[in-house]
Coordinates of C-alpha atoms (C1' of nucleotides) in Angstrom, one line a residue:
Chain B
X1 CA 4.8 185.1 77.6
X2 CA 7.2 186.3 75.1
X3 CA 9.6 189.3 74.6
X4 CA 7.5 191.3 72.1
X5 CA 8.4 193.6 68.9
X6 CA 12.4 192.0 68.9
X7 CA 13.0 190.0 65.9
X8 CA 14.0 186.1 66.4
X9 CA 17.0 184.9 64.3
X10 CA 18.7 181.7 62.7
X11 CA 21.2 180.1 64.7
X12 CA 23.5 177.6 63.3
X13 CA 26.6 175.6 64.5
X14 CA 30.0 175.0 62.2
X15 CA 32.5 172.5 62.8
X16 CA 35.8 173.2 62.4
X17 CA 37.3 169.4 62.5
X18 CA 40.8 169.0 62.3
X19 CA 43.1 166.0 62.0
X20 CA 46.4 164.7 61.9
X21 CA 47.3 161.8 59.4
X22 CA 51.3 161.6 60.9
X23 CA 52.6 164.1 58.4
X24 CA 50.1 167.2 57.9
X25 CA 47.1 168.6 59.3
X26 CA 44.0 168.0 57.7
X27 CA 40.1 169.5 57.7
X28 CA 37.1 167.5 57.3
X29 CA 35.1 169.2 54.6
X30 CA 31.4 168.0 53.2
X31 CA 30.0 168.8 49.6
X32 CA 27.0 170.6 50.8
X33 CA 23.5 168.6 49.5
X34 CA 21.1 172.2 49.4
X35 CA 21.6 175.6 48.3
X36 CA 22.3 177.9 48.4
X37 CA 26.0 177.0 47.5
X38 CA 25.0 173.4 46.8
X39 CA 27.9 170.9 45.9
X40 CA 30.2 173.4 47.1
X41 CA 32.7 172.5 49.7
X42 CA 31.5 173.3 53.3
X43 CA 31.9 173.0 57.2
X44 CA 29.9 170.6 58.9
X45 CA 26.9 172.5 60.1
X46 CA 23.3 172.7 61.7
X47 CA 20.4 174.8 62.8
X48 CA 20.4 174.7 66.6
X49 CA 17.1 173.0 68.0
X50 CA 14.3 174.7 70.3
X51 CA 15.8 172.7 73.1
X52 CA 19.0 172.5 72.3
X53 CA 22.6 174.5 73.8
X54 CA 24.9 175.2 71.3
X55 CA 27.1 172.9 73.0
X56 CA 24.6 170.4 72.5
X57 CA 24.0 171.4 68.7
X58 CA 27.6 171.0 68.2
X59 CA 27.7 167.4 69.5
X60 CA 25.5 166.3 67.6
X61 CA 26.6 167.9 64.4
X62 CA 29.8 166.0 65.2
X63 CA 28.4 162.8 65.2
X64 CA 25.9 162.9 63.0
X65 CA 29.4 163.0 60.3
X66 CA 31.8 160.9 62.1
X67 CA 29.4 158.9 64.4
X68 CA 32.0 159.6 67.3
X69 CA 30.9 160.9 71.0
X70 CA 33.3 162.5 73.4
X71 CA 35.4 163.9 71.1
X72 CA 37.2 167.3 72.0
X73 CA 34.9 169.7 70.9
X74 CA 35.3 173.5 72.4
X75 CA 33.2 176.6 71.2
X76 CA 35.1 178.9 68.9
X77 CA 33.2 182.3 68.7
X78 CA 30.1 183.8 67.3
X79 CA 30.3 184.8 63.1
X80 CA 27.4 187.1 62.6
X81 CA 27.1 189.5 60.0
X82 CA 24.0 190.5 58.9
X83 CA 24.9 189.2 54.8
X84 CA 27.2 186.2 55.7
X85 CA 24.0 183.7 54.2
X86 CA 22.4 185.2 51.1
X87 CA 19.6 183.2 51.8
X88 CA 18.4 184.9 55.3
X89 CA 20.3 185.9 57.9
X90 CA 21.5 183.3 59.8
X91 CA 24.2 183.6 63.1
X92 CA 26.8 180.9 63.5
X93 CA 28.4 179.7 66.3
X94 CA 32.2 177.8 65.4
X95 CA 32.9 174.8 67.3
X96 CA 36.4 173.5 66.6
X97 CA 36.6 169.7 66.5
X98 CA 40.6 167.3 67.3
X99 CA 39.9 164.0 66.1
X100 CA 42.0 160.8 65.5
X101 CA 41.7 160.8 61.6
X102 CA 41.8 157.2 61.9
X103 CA 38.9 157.4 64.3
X104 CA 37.2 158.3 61.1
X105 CA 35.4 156.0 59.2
X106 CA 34.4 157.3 56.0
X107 CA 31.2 154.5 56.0
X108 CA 29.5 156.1 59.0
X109 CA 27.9 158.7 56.8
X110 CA 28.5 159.2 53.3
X111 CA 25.6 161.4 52.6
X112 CA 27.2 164.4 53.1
X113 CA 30.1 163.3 51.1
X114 CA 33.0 164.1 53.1
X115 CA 36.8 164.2 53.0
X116 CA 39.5 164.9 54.3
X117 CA 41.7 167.6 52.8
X118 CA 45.2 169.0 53.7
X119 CA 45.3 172.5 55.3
X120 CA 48.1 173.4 53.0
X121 CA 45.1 173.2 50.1
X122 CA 42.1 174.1 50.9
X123 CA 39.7 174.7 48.8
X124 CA 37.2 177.6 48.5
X125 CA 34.6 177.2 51.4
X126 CA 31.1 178.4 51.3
X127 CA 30.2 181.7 52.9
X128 CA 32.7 183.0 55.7
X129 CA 33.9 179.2 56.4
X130 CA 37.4 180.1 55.4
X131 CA 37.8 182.8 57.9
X132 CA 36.6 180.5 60.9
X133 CA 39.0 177.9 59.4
X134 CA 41.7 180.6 59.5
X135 CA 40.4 181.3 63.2
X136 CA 39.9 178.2 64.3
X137 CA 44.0 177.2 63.4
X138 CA 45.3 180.2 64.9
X139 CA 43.2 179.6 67.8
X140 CA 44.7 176.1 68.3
X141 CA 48.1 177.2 67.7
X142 CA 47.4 179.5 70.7
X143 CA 46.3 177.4 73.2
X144 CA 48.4 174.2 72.4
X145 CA 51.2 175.9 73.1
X146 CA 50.2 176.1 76.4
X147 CA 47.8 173.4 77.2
X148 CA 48.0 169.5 76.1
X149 CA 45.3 169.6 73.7
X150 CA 47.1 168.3 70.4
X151 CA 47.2 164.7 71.9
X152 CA 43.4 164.5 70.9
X153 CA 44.7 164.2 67.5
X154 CA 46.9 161.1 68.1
X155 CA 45.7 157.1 69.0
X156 CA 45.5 155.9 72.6
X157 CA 50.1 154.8 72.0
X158 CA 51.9 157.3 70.2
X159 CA 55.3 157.5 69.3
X160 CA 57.6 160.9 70.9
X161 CA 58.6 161.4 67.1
X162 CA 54.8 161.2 66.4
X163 CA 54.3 163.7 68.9
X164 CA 57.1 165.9 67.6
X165 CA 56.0 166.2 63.7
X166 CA 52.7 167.0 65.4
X167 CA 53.9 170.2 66.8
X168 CA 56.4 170.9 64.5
X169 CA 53.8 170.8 62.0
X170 CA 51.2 172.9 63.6
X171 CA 54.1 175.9 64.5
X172 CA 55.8 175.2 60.8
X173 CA 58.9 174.8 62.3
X174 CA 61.7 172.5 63.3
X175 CA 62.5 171.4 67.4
X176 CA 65.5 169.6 68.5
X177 CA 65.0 166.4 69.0
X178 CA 66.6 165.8 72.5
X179 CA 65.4 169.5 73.9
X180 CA 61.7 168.3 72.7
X181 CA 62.2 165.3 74.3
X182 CA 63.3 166.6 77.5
X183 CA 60.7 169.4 77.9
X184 CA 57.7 166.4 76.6
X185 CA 58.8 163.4 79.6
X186 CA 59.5 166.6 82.5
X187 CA 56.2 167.3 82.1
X188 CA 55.7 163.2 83.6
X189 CA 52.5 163.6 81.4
X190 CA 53.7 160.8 79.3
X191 CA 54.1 156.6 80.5
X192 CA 56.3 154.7 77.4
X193 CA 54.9 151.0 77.3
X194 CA 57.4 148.6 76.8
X195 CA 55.9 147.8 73.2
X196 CA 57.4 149.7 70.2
X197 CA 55.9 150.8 67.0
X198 CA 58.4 149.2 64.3
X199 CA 56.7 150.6 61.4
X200 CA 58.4 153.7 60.5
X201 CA 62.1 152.5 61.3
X202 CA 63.9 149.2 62.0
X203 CA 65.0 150.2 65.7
X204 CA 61.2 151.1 66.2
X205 CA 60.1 153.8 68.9
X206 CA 58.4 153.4 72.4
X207 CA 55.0 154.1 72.6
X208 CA 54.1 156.5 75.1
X209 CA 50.3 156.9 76.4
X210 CA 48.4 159.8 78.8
X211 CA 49.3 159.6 82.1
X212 CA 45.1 160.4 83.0
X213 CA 46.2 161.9 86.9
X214 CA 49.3 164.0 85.4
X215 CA 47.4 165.2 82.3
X216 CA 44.8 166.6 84.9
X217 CA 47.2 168.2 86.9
X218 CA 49.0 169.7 84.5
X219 CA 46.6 170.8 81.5
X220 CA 46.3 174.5 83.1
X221 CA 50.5 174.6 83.3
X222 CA 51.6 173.0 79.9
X223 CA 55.3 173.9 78.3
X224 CA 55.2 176.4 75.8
X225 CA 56.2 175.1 72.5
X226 CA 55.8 178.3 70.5
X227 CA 59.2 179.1 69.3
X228 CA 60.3 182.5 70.7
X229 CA 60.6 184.1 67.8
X230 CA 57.2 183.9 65.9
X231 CA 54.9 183.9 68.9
X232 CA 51.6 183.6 66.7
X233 CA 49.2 184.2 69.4
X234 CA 45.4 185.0 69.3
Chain H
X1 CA 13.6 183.1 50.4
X2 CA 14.2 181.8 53.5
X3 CA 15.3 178.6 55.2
X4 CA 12.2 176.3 56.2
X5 CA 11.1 175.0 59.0
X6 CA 13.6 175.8 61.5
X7 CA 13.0 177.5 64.6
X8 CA 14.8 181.8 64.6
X9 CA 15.4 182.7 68.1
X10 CA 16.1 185.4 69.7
X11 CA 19.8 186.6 70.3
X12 CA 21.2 189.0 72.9
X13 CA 24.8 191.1 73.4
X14 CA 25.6 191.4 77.3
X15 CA 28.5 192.9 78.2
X16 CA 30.8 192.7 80.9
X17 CA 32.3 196.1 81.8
X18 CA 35.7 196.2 84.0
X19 CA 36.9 199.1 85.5
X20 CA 39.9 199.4 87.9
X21 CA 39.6 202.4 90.3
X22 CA 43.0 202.4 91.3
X23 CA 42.7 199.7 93.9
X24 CA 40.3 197.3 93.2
X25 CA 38.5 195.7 90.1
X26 CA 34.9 197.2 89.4
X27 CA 32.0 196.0 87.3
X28 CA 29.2 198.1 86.1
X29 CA 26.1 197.2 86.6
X30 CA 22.6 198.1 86.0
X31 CA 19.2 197.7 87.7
X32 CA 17.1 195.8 84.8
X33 CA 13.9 198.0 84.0
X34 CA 11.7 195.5 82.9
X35 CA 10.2 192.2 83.7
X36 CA 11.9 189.5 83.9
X37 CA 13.6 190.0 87.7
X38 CA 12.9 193.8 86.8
X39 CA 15.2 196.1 89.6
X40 CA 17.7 193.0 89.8
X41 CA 21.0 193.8 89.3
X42 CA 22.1 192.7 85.8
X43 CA 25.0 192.9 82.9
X44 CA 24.0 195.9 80.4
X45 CA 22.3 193.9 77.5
X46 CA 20.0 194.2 74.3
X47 CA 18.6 192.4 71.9
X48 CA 20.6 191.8 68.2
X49 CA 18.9 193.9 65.3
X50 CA 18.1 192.6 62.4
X51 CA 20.9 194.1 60.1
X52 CA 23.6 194.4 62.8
X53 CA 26.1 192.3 64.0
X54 CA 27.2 190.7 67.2
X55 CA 29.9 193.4 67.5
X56 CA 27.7 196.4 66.3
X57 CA 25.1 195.2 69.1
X58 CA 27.7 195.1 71.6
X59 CA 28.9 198.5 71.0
X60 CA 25.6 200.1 70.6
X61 CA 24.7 198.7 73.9
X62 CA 28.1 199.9 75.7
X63 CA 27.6 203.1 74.3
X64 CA 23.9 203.8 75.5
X65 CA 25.0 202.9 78.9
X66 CA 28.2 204.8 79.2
X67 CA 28.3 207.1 76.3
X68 CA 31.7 205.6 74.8
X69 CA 33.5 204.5 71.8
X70 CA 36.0 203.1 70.7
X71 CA 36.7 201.4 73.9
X72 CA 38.2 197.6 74.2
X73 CA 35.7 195.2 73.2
X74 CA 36.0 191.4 72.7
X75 CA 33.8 189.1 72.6
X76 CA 34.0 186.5 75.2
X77 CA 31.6 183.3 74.0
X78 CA 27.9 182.6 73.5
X79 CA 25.3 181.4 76.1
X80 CA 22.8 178.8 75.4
X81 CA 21.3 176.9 78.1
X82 CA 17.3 176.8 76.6
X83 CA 16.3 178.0 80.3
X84 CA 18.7 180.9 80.7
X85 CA 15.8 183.3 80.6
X86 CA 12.4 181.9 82.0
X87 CA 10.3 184.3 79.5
X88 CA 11.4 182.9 76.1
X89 CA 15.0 181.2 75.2
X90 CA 17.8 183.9 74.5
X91 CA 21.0 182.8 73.0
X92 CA 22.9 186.0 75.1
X93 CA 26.7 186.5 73.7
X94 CA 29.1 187.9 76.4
X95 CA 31.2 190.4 75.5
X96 CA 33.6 191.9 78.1
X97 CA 34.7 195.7 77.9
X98 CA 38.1 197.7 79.1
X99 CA 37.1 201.1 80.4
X100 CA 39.1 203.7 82.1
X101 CA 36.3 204.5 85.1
X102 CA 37.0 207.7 85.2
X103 CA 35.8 208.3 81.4
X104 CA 32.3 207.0 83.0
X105 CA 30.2 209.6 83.6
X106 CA 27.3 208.9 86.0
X107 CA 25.1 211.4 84.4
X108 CA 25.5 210.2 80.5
X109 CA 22.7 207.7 81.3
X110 CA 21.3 207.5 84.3
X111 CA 18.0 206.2 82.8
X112 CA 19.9 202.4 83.8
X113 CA 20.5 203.3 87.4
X114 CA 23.9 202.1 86.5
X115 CA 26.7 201.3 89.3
X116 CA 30.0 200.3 89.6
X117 CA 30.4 197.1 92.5
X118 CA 34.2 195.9 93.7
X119 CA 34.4 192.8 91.9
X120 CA 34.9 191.7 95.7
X121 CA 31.6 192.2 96.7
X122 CA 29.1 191.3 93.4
X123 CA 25.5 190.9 93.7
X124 CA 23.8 188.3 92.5
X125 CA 22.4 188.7 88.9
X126 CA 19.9 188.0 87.3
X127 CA 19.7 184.5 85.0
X128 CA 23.3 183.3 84.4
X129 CA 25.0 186.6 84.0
X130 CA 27.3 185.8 87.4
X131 CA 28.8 182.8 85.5
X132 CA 29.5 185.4 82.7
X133 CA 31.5 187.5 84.7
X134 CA 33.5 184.3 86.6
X135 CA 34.0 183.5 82.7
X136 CA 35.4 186.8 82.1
X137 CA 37.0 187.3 85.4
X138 CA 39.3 184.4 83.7
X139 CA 40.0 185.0 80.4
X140 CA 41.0 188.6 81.5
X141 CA 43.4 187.0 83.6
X142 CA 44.7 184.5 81.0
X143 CA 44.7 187.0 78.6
X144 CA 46.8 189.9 80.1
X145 CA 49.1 187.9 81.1
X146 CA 50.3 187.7 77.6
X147 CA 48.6 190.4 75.8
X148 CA 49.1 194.1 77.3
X149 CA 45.7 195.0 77.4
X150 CA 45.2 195.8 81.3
X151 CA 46.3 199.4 79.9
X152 CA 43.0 200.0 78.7
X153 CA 41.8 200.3 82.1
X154 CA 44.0 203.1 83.0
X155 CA 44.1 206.9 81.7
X156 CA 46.7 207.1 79.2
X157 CA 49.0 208.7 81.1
X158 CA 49.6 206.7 84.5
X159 CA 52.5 205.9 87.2
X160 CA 54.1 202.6 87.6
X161 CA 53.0 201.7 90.9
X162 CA 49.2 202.2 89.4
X163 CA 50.0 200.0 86.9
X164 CA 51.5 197.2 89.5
X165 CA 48.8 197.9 91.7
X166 CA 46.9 196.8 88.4
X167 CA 48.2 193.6 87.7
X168 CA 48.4 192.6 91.4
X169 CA 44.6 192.9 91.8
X170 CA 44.3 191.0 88.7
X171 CA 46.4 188.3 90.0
X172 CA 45.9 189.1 93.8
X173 CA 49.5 188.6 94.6
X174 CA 52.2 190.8 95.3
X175 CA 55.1 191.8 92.6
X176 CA 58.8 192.9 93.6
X177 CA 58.9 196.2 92.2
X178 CA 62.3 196.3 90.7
X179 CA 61.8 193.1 89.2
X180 CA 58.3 194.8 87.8
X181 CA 59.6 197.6 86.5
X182 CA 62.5 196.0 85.0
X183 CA 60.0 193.7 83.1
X184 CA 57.4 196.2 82.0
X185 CA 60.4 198.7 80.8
X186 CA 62.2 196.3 79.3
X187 CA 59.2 195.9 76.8
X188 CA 59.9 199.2 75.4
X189 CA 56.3 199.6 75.3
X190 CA 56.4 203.0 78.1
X191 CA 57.5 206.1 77.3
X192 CA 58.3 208.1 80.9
X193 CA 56.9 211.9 80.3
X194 CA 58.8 215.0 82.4
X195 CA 55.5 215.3 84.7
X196 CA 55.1 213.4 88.0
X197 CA 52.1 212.3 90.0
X198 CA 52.4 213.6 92.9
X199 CA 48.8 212.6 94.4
X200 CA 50.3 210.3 96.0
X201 CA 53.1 210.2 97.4
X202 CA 55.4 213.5 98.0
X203 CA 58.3 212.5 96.0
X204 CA 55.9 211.9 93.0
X205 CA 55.6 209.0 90.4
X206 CA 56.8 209.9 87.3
X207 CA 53.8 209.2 84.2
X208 CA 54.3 206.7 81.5
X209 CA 52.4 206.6 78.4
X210 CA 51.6 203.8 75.8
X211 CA 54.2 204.3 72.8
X212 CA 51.7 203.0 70.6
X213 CA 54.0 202.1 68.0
X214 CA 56.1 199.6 69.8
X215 CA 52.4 198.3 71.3
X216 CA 51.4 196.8 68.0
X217 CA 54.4 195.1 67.8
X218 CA 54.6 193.6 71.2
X219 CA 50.9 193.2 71.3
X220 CA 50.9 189.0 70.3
X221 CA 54.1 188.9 72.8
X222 CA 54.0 190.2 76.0
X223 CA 55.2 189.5 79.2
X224 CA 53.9 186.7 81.5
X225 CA 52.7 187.9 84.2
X226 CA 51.1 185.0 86.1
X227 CA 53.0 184.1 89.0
X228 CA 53.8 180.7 88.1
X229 CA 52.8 178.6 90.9
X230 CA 49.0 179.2 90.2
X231 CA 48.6 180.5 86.7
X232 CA 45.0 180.3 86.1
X233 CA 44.7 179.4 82.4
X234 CA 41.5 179.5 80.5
Chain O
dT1 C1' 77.1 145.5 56.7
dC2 C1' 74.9 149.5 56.1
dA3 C1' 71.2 152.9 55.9
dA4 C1' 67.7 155.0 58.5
dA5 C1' 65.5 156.5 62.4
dA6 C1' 65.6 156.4 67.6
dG7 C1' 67.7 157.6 71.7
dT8 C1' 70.5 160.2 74.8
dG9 C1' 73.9 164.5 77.9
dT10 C1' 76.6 168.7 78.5
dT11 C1' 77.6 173.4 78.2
dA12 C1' 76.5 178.3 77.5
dT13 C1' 73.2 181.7 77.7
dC14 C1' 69.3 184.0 79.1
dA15 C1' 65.4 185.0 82.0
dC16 C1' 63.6 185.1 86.5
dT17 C1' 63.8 185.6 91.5
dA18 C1' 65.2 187.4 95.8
dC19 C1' 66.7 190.9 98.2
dA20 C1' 67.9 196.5 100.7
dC21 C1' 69.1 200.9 100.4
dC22 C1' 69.0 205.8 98.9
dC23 C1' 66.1 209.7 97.0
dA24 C1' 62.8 213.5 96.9
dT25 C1' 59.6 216.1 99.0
dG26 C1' 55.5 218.2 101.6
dG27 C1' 54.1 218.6 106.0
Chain C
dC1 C1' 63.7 216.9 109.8
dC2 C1' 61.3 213.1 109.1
dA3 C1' 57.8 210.0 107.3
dT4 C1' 56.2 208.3 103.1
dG5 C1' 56.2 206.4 98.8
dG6 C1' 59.4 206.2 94.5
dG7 C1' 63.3 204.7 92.3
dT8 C1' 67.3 201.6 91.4
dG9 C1' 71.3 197.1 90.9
dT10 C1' 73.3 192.6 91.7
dA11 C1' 74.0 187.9 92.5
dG12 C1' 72.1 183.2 92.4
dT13 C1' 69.2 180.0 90.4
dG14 C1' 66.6 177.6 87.0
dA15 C1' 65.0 177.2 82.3
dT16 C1' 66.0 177.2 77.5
dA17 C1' 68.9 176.6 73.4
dA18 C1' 72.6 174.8 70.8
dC19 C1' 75.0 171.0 69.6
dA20 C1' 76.8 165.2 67.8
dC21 C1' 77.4 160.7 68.6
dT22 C1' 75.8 155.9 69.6
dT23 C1' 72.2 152.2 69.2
dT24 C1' 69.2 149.1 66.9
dT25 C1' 67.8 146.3 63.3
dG26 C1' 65.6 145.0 58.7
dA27 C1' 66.8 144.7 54.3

DNA sequence: TCAAAAGTGTTATCACTACACCCATGG
DNA sequence: CCATGGGTGTAGTGATAACACTTTTGA
C-alpha cells in the first residue's frame, strides 16, 4: 500500500567538510564528474538510498571521499527549492563534516578529484552549495562557542597555541594568551602529556589530549569563546 | 531530463505548534483523518508539492490548520528512519511554530479536530512525531535562551510577570523577579505602555511591548536565560 | 648569545546572585 | 482595612578582561 496521487521526490545529501591545516580553515571541494555543472567545483554529495536515513546517506558519502568512519558528522538543515537543480527537482539535506585534514589522504579516492581549498577563497560552487557553505560556518561558529566540537579538527596531542589559532581563526579575532589559557585548563577538559611538540619553536609546547570523562561532562556547558562584542550567532 | 535510476520519495512538513496559555506550555494537536493510525493523535502535516518548498509547505500546512500567517516558523531538522511510516517511507521535516494561543481560533478549522494538550500531559503520537516534539521541546529551550523569541508566544502587549511566568515554564525553575526584570529591561528591548493589566492582580501590571527596532538589534545577543547549573544545550 | 615562541599571575571591572520591604487597589 | 500581587535597590561574589615579564633552546 502506498499513499496515492502525492508526488515522490529526489533526495540528496551535501557534505559540508571543513578542516583545519594549523593556520586557516579549509573545505573539501570535488570537481563534479556528470552534469549538469560537470567539472565544476562542488560539495560532496549523494542520492539517499531506498533503505537508507539521511544520517546514514551522509556517512557514507563521507567515506566514500575520505575513507574515514566516525568522523563528526551532524545534520545541517533541509535546502529545497523547487529550481535549486535545473535538471529535476531534487531536495538536499546538508550534513556538516570536522575532520583532521591530515586524516585526509588524498589516495583514498581520487575520482572525484578533490581538494582542499581555503575558506578565505572559495570558489564558485554549483547550485546553492555556497549558501550551505555560508550556513554551515556560521552554524559552527555558533555552537563552538559553546560546546567542544572544534577539537574534531585537531590530532589525538595538540598544542594550547594549536588550539588558540583554531578559535582565533574561526571568530577572526585575537584572544589573550594567558585569559585563553585559563578559561581552556578550568574547564579540566584538557590532560598535557609530558612530551612536547618542538616543531614550531625551540622551547616547544606541551601536548594536551581529551580528557574522554570531562569532555562528556562538560560538552552541554562549554566556555563561550565568542568575543562579546560580535556575537555572530545563528 | 531527469536523473536516472534513483529512487524520488516522498517528503512531508510536520509542524510542531507551541502555545503558552499563561501558565503552562501547550501543543496543538490534531486527530489524523486518514489511515495510517487514522483518529490518533498526530503533529499537523502534509505532503511537499511539487513546486513548493520546505518552508512554503510548512506554512501552507500551519495556515490550513489555524488560519495564520506570518507567525514564527523555523525549521527544526529532517526525519528519516525508512520505517517511520509503516505505509510507504516519508522523509517528514519538523518545523516548530510560535503562536500566541489566543490568535487560535477553534472554529477556523475544525475539519482537524484540532486541540491544544499541556505539554505536561502529551498523548502518544502517532509514528515518531513524540521524538519530534522532545527535539523541539529542546532547541526551544536552547534557543530562547539566547535569542528573544519566547515573545512570539505572547500578545504583543503583555505584563512582566506573564513574561517570567514564560520563561519559568520553559526552564521549570523559578526566577528572582528583580533580578528578572532588571535583565529583561536592561535589554532595552520593552517599551512600558500607560495601561495596566489589572486581571490579575488589583494593583495591576503595567503592559510592555516589543520595540521592534532595538529587537533586530539584540536579536543574535540576548540574554541567557538558562539557570546555569542545568542548562540544557542542544 | 639572541631571537622566537611558550608559559605564567594580578588587578580592575562587570555581571550575576541573593535577599526584603513598600505600593496600589478592589473587595 | 487588608489581602494580593506588583514594583523596586543594594551588597557580596564570581567571572571576565586587561596587561608584561620570564623561560627555554636551537641556530
Amino acid at each position: 500500500m502506498k499513499y496515492s496521487n502525492q508526488t515522490r521526490i529526489l533526495v540528496a545529501v551535501d557534505c559540508i567538510i571543513f578542516g583545519f591545516d594549523g593556520s586557516e580553515y579549509k573545505l573539501l571541494l570535488i570537481q563534479r564528474g556528470f552534469a549538469p555543472e560537470k567539472e565544476k567545483w562542488s560539495l560532496m554529495g549523494g542520492f539517499v538510498q531506498p533503505k537508507e536515513s539521511l544520517d546514514m546517506a551522509a556517512e557514507r558519502v563521507l567515506n566514500q571521499l575520505t575513507g574515514l568512519h566516525n568522523v563528526y558528522l551532524e545534520q545541517l538543515q533541509a535546502f529545497s527549492s523547487p529550481e535549486r537543480d535545473p535538471i529535476e527537482r531534487v531536495i538536499a539535506v546538508a550534513y556538516v563534516a570536522l575532520i583532521d585534514i591530515n586524516k585526509y589522504q588524498k589516495q583514498i579516492n581520487d575520482d572525484f578529484h578533490a581538494r582542499w581549498f581555503p575558506m578565505k577563497s572559495l570558489p564558485k560552487l554549483i547550485f546553492d552549495h555556497n549558501d550551505m557553505v555560508e550556513t554551515a560556518l556560521q552554524k559552527l561558529r555558533y555552537k563552538a562557542a559553546f560546546h567542544p566540537i572544534l577539537f574534531e579538527l585537531l590530532p589525538e596531542k595538540f598544542t594550547l597555541p594549536q588550539l588558540q589559532t583554531l578559535y582565533e581563526g574561526l571568530y577572526d579575532t585575537k584572544i589573550d594568551k594567558r585569559n585563553f589559557t585559563k578559561k581552556v585548563l578550568s574547564t579540566k577538559i584538557l590532560n598535557r602529556q609530558d612530551e612536547k611538540d618542538k616543531s614550531s619553536s625551540k622551547k616547544g609546547a606541551y601536548y594536551y589530549s581529551i580528557d574522554e570523562v570531562a569532555y562528556k561532562d562538560n560538552f552541554q556547558n562549554f566556555l563561550n569563546f565568542i568575543p562579546k562584542n560580535d556575537l555572530l550567532l545563528l
